[in-house]
Coordinates of C-alpha atoms in Angstrom, one line a residue:
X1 CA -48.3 -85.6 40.3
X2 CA -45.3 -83.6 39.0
X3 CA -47.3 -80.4 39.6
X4 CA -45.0 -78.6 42.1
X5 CA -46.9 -77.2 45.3
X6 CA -47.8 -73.7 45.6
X7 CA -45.6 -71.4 47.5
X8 CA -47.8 -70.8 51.0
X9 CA -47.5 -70.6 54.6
X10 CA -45.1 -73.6 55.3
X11 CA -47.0 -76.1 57.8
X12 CA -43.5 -75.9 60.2
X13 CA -43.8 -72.1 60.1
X14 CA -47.1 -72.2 61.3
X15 CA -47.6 -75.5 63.5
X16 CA -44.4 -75.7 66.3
X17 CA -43.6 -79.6 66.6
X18 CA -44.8 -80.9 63.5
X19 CA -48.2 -80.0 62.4
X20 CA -50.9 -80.7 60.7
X21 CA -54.4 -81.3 58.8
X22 CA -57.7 -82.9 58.4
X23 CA -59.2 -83.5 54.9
X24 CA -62.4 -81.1 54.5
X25 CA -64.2 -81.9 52.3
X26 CA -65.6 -84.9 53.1
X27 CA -68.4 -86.6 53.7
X28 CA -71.8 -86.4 55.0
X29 CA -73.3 -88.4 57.8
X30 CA -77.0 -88.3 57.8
X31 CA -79.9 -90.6 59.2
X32 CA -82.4 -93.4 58.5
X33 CA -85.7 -92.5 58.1
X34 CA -88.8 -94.2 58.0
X35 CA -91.6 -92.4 56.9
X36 CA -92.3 -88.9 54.7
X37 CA -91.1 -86.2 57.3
X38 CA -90.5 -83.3 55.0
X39 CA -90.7 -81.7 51.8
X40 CA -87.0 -83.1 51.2
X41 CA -88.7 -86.6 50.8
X42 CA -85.8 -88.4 51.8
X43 CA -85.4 -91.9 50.9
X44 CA -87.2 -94.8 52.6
X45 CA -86.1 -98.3 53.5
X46 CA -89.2 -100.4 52.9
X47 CA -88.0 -103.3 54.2
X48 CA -86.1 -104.1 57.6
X49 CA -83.1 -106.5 58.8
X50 CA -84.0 -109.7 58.3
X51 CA -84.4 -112.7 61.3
X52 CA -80.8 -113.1 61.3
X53 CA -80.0 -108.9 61.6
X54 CA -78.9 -108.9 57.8
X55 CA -79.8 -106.0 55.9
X56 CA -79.1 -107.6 52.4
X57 CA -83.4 -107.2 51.5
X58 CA -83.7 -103.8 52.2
X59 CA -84.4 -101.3 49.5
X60 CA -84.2 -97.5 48.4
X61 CA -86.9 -96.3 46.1
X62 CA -85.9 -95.3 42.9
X63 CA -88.9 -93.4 41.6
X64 CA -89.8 -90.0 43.4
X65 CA -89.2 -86.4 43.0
X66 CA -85.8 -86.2 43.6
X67 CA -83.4 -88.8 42.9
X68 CA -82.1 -91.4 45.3
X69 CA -78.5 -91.5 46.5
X70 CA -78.0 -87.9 47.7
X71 CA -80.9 -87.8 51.2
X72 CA -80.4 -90.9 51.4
X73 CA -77.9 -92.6 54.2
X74 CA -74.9 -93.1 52.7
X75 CA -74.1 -96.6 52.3
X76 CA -70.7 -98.0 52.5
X77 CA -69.7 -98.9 49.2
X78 CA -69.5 -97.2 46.1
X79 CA -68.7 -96.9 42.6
X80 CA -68.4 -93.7 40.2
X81 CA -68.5 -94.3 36.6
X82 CA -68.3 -91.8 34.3
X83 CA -69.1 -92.7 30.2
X84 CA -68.4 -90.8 27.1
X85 CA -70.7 -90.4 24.6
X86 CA -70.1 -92.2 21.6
X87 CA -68.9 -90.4 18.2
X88 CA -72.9 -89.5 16.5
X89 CA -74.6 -90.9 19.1
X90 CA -78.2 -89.2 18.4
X91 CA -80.8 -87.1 20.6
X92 CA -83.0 -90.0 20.2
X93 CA -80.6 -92.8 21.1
X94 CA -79.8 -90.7 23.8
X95 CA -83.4 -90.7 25.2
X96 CA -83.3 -95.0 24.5
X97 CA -80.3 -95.1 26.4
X98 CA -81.5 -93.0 29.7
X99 CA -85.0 -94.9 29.3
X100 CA -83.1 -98.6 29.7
X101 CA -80.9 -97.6 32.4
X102 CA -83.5 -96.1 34.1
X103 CA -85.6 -99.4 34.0
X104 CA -82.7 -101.6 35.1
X105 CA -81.7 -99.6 37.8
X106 CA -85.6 -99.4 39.0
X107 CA -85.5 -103.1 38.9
X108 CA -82.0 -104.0 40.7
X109 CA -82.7 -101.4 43.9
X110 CA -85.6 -103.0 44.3
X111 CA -84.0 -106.9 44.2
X112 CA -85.4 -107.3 40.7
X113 CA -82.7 -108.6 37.7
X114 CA -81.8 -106.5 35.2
X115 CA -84.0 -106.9 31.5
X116 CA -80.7 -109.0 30.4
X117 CA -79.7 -110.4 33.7
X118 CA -77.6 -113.4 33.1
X119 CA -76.7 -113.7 36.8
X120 CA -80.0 -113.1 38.7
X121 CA -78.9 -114.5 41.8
X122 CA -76.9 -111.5 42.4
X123 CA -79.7 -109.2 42.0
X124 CA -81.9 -110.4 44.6
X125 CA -79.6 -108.4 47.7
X126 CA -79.9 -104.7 46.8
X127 CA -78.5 -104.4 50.5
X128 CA -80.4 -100.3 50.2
X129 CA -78.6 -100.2 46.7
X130 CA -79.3 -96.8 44.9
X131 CA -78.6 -95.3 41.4
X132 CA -78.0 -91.3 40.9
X133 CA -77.7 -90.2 37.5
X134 CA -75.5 -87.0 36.3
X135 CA -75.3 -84.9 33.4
X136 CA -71.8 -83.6 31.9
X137 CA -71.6 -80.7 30.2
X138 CA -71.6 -83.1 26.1
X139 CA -74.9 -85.1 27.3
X140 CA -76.6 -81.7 28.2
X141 CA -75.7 -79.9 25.3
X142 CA -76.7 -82.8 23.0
X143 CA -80.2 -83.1 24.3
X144 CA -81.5 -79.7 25.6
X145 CA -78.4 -77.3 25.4
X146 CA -80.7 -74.4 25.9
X147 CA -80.6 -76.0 29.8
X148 CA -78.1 -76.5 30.4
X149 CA -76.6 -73.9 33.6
X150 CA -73.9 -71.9 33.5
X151 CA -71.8 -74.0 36.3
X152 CA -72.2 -76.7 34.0
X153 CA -68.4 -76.8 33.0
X154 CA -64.8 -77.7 34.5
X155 CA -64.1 -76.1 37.7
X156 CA -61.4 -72.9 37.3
X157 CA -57.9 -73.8 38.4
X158 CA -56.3 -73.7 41.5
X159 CA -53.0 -73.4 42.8
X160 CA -53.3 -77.1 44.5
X161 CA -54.4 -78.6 41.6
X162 CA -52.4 -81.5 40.2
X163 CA -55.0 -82.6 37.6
X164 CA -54.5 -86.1 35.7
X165 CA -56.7 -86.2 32.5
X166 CA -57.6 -89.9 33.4
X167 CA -59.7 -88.9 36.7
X168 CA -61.7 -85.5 34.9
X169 CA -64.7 -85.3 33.0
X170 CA -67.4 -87.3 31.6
X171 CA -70.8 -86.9 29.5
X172 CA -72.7 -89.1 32.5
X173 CA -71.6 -90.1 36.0
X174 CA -73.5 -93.4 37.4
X175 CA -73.0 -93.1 41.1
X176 CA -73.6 -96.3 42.5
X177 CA -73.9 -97.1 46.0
X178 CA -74.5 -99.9 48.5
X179 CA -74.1 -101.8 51.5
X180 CA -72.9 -105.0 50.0
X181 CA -69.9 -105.0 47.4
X182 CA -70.8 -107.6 45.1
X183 CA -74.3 -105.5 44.5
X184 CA -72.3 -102.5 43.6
X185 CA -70.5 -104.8 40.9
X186 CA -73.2 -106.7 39.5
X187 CA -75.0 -103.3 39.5
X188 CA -72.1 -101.6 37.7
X189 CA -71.7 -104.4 35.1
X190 CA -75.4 -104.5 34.1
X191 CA -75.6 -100.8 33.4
X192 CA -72.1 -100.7 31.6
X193 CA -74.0 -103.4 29.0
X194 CA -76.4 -101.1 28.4
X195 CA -74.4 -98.6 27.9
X196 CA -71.8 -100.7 25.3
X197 CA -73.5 -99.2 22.4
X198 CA -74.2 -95.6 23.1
X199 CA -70.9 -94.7 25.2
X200 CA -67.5 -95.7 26.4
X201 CA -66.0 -95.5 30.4
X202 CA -64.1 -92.4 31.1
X203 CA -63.2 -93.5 34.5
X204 CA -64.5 -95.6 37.6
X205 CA -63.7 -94.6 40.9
X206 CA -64.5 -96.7 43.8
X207 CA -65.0 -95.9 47.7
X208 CA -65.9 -97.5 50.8
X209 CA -66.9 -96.6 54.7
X210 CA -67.1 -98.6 57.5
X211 CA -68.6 -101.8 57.1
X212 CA -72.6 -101.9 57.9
X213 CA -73.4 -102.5 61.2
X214 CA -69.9 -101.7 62.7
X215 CA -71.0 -98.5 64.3
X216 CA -74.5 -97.1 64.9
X217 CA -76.3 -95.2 61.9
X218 CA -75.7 -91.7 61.3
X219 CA -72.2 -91.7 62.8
X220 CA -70.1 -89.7 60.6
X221 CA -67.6 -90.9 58.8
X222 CA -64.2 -91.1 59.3
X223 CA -61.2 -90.6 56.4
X224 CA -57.8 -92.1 55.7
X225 CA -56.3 -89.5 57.9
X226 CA -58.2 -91.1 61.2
X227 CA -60.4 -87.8 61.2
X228 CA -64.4 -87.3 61.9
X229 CA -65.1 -85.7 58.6
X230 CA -68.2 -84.5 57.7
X231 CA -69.7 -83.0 61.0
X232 CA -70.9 -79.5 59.0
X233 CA -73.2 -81.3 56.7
X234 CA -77.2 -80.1 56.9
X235 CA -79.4 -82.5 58.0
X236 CA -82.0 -84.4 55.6
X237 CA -84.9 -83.5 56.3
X238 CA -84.9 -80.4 57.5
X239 CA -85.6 -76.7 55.5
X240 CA -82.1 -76.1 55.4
X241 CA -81.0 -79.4 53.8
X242 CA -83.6 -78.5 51.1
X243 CA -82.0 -74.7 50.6
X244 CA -78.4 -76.2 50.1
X245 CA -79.2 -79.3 48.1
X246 CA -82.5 -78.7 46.2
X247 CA -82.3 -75.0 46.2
X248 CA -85.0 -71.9 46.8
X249 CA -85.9 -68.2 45.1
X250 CA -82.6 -67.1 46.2
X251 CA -80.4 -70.1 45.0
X252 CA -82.4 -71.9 42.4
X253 CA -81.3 -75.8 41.5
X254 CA -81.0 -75.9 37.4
X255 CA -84.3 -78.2 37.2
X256 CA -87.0 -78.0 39.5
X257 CA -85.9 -81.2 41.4
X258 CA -82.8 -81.7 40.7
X259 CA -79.3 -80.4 42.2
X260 CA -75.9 -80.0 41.1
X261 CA -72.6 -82.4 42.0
X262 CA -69.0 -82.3 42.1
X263 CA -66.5 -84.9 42.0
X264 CA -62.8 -84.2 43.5
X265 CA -60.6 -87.3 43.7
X266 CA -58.0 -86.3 46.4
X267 CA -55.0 -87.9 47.0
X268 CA -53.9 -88.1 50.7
X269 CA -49.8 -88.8 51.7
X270 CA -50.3 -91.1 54.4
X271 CA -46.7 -91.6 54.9
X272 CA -45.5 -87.6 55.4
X273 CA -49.1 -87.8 57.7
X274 CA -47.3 -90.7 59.6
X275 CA -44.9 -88.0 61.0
X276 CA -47.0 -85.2 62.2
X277 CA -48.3 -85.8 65.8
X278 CA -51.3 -85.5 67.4
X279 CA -51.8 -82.1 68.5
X280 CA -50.3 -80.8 65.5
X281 CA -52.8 -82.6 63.7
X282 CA -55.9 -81.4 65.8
X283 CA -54.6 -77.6 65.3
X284 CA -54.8 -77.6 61.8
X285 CA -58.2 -79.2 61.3
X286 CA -59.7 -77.3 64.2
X287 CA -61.4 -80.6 65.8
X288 CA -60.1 -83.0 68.0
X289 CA -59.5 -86.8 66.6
X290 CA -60.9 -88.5 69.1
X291 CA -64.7 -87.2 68.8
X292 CA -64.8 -85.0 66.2
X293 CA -64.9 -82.0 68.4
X294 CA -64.2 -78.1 67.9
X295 CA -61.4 -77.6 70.0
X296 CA -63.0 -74.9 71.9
X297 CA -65.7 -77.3 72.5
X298 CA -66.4 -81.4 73.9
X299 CA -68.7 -82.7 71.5
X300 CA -68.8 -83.1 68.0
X301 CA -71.8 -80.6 66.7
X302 CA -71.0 -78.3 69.3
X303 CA -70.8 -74.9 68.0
X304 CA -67.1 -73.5 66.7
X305 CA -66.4 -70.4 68.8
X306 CA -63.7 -68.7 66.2
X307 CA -63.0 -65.9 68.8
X308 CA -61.5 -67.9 71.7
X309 CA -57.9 -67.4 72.5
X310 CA -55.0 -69.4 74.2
X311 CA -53.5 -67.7 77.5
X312 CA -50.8 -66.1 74.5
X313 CA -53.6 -64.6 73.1
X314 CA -53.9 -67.0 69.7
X315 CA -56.8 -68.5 68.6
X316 CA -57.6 -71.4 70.0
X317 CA -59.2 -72.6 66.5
X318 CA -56.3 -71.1 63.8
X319 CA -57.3 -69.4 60.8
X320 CA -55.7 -71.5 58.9
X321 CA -57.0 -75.1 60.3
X322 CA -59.1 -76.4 57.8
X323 CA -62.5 -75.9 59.8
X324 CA -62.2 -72.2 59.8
X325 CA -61.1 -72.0 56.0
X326 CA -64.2 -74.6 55.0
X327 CA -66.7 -72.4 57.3
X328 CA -68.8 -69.6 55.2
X329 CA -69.7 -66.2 57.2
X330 CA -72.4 -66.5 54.5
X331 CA -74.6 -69.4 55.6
X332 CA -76.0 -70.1 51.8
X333 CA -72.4 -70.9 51.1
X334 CA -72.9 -74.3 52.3
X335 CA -72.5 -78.1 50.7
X336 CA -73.2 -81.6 51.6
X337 CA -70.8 -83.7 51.4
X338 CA -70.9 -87.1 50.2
X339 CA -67.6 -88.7 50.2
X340 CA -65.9 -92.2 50.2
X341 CA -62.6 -93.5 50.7
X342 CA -60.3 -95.0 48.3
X343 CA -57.2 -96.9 49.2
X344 CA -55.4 -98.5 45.7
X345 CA -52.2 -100.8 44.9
X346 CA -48.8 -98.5 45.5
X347 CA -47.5 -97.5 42.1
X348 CA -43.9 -99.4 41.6
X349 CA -41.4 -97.5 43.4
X350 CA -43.7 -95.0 45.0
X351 CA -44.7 -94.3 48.5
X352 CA -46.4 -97.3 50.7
X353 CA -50.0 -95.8 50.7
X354 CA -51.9 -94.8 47.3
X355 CA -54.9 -93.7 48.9
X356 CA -57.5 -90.6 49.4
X357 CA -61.0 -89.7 49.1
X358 CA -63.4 -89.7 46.6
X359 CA -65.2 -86.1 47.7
X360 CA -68.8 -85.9 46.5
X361 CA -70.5 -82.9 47.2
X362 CA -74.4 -82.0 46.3
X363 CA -75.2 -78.4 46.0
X364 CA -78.0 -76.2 44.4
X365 CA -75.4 -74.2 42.3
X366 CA -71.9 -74.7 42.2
X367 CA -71.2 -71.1 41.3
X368 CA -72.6 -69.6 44.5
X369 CA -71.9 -72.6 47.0
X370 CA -69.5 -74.7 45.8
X371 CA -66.7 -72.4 44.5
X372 CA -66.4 -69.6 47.2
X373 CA -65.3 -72.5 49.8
X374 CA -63.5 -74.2 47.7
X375 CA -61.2 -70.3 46.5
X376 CA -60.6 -69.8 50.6
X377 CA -59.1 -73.7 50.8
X378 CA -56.5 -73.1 47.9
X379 CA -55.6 -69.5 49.4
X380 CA -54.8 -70.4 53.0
X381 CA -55.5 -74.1 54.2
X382 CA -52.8 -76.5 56.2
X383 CA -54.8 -80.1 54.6
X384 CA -53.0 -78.6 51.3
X385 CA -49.6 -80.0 52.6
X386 CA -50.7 -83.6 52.8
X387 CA -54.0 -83.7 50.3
X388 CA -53.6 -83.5 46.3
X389 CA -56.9 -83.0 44.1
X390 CA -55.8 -85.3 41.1
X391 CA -59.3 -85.3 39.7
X392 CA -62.2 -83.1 39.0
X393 CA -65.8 -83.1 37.4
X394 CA -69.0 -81.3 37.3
X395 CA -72.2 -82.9 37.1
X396 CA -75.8 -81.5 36.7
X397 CA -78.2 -84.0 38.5
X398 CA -81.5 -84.4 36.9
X399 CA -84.8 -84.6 39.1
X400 CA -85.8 -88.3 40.0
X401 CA -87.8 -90.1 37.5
X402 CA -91.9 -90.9 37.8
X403 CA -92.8 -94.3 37.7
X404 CA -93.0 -95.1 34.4
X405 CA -90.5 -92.6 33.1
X406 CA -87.0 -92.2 33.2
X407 CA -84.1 -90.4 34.8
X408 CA -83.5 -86.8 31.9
X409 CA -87.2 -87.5 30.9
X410 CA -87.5 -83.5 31.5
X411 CA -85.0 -82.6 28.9
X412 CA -86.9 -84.2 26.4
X413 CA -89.9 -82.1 26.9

């Protein structure tokens, strides 16, 4: 991360004591349903704890109209993996290729072994395991390029960027999620056999959250930075969870369906965070740390009120704390967000902590939604000082697959 910083507002300049920032964009915090509440469809868990209060048996569906992994409750682990089509790989071997993942993830989030499952044992605890497949901009335009939408490339640059070609790109993105760890790897390692002959990894990123069961369902997450992150998101569910993810007349998604996603890998200095106090800290990210709060209010979905001013006359929330910069005054400027920790090895010689987030956010068009939030947060945003995006892809998300089919079956038509 040579890149040097933009020139900005200096975080002493604008924070008296030592100031600071939450990391926004982060990561969504929704709830468990059971049964078919809205046109949303969210995910179901067909199967409860067990008599012990283990969740290991339950399961996500992986058929349906939209894919799984996005309404769905995000579970605590998870693994990116992005693959690069192989030099003359065909249209039709492309189609063979989506076809057998397809079936082996249908079979391993249901408990079910992969069609060459050498170690079925570790199949049978899909612990709400879930599979979402992406589209990069090569797969797209080497099955049905006249589909392929126009935010369907590399995001434009910006002045915090510090880019490393290792973390960017990638013709398909195998998002991979569950509550158990050693499902996400045996998951991971099934589909990267049968992807050996059609494509090579790009990159894996992984992430976690709190472990299962050590705080109630639907809490939001927190991040590296000790921060409630993720209180904005829309609710699944609801009509407005369906606008932002799955799109409407005014904001169409690219395939009736399907949905758009973005991958940021952000790098977060722990150790200059380690000096900023408290206050400074809540000031810049607009909510207090201990609930997730607004600072003009007590609890953590209580409305922002952006007018309020301190006895001097300042805001109380600062146009420059990272709530204020991440909020749209146009409401169909919003995201979810879908994110997971990461917390690696220090390099030799570097600083103590080489850690961040993963940020994953679903959106109907990344043009219209994504982009104008994230052009205010390189302009004016204090998280800049302590966060670095290192990595960055765009993916179009296919519909989910009917039984029988397979995920990209559409592009084929």
């Amino acid at each position: 991360m040579s890149q040097e910083k933009p020139q900005g507002v200096g975080r002493r300049r604008l924070l008296f004591g030592g100031a600071a920032a939450g990391l926004g964009a982060v990561a969504a915090a929704g709830a468990q349903w059971v049964g078919n509440s809205s046109s949303s469809e969210p995910d179901l868990v067909r199967t409860g704890l067990d008599e012990g209060g283990a969740n290991g048996s339950q399961t996500v569906p992986f058929y349906g109209r939209h894919q799984a992994g996005i309404a769905t409750e995000p579970q605590t682990h998870a693994a990116f993996v992005a693959l690069d089509l192989g030099t003359d790989v065909s249209r039709d071997r492309i189609r063979s290729w989506l076809r057998l993942l397809s079936d082996d993830a249908a079979a391993l989030t249901q408990g079910q072994p992969a069609l060459a499952d050498t170690e079925a044992e570790l199949a049978v605890r899909p612990a709400r395991l879930s599979v979402t497949f992406g589209f990069g901009p090569g797969l797209v335009k080497a099955v049905a390029p006249h589909l392929a939408p126009p935010w369907l490339a590399p995001l434009p640059g910006f002045g915090i960027d510090a880019l490393q070609e290792r973390w960017n790109g990638g013709d398909l993105l195998l998002q991979i999620c569950a509550d158990d760890p050693l499902t996400v790897a045996h998951a991971q390692r099934m589909l990267l056999k049968d992807s050996r002959a059609f494509a090579a990894v790009r990159w894996i990123q992984s992430g976690f959250r709190r472990a299962y069961g050590s705080e109630q369902t639907g809490t939001t997450m927190r991040n590296l930075f000790g921060q409630v992150d993720g209180s904005a998101n829309p609710v699944p569910g609801t009509g407005e969870f369906d606008r932002v993810v799955w799109g409407d007349a005014e904001i169409p998604a690219w395939l009736d369906g399907g949905t758009s996603m973005v991958i940021r890998r952000i790098a977060m200095n722990l150790d200059t965070w380690d000096e900023l106090d408290r206050h400074g800290r809540e000031e810049s990210v607009g909510r207090t740390l201990a609930n997730g709060a607004p600072l003009t209010g007590s609890a953590e979905h209580d409305a922002p009120d952006f007018e309020a001013v301190t006895a001097l006359g300042f805001p109380v929330i600062p146009d420059y704390s990272h709530m204020r910069r991440a909020r749209p005054d146009n409401p169909r400027q919003r995201i979810l967000r879908r994110s997971y920790n990461y917390d690696d090895a220090p390099e030799p010689g570097g600083p103590v902590s080489n850690a961040g987030q993963v940020f994953v956010s679903f959106q109907a068009d990344v043009s219209a939604q994504f982009l104008p939030i994230q052009e205010r947060l390189d302009k004016l945003d204090l998280l800049n000082e302590w966060t670095t995006p290192i990595g960055s892809a765009v993916f179009a998300v296919p519909p989910g697959a009917r039984e029988g089919g397979f995920v990209g079956e559409a592009l084929f038509g």
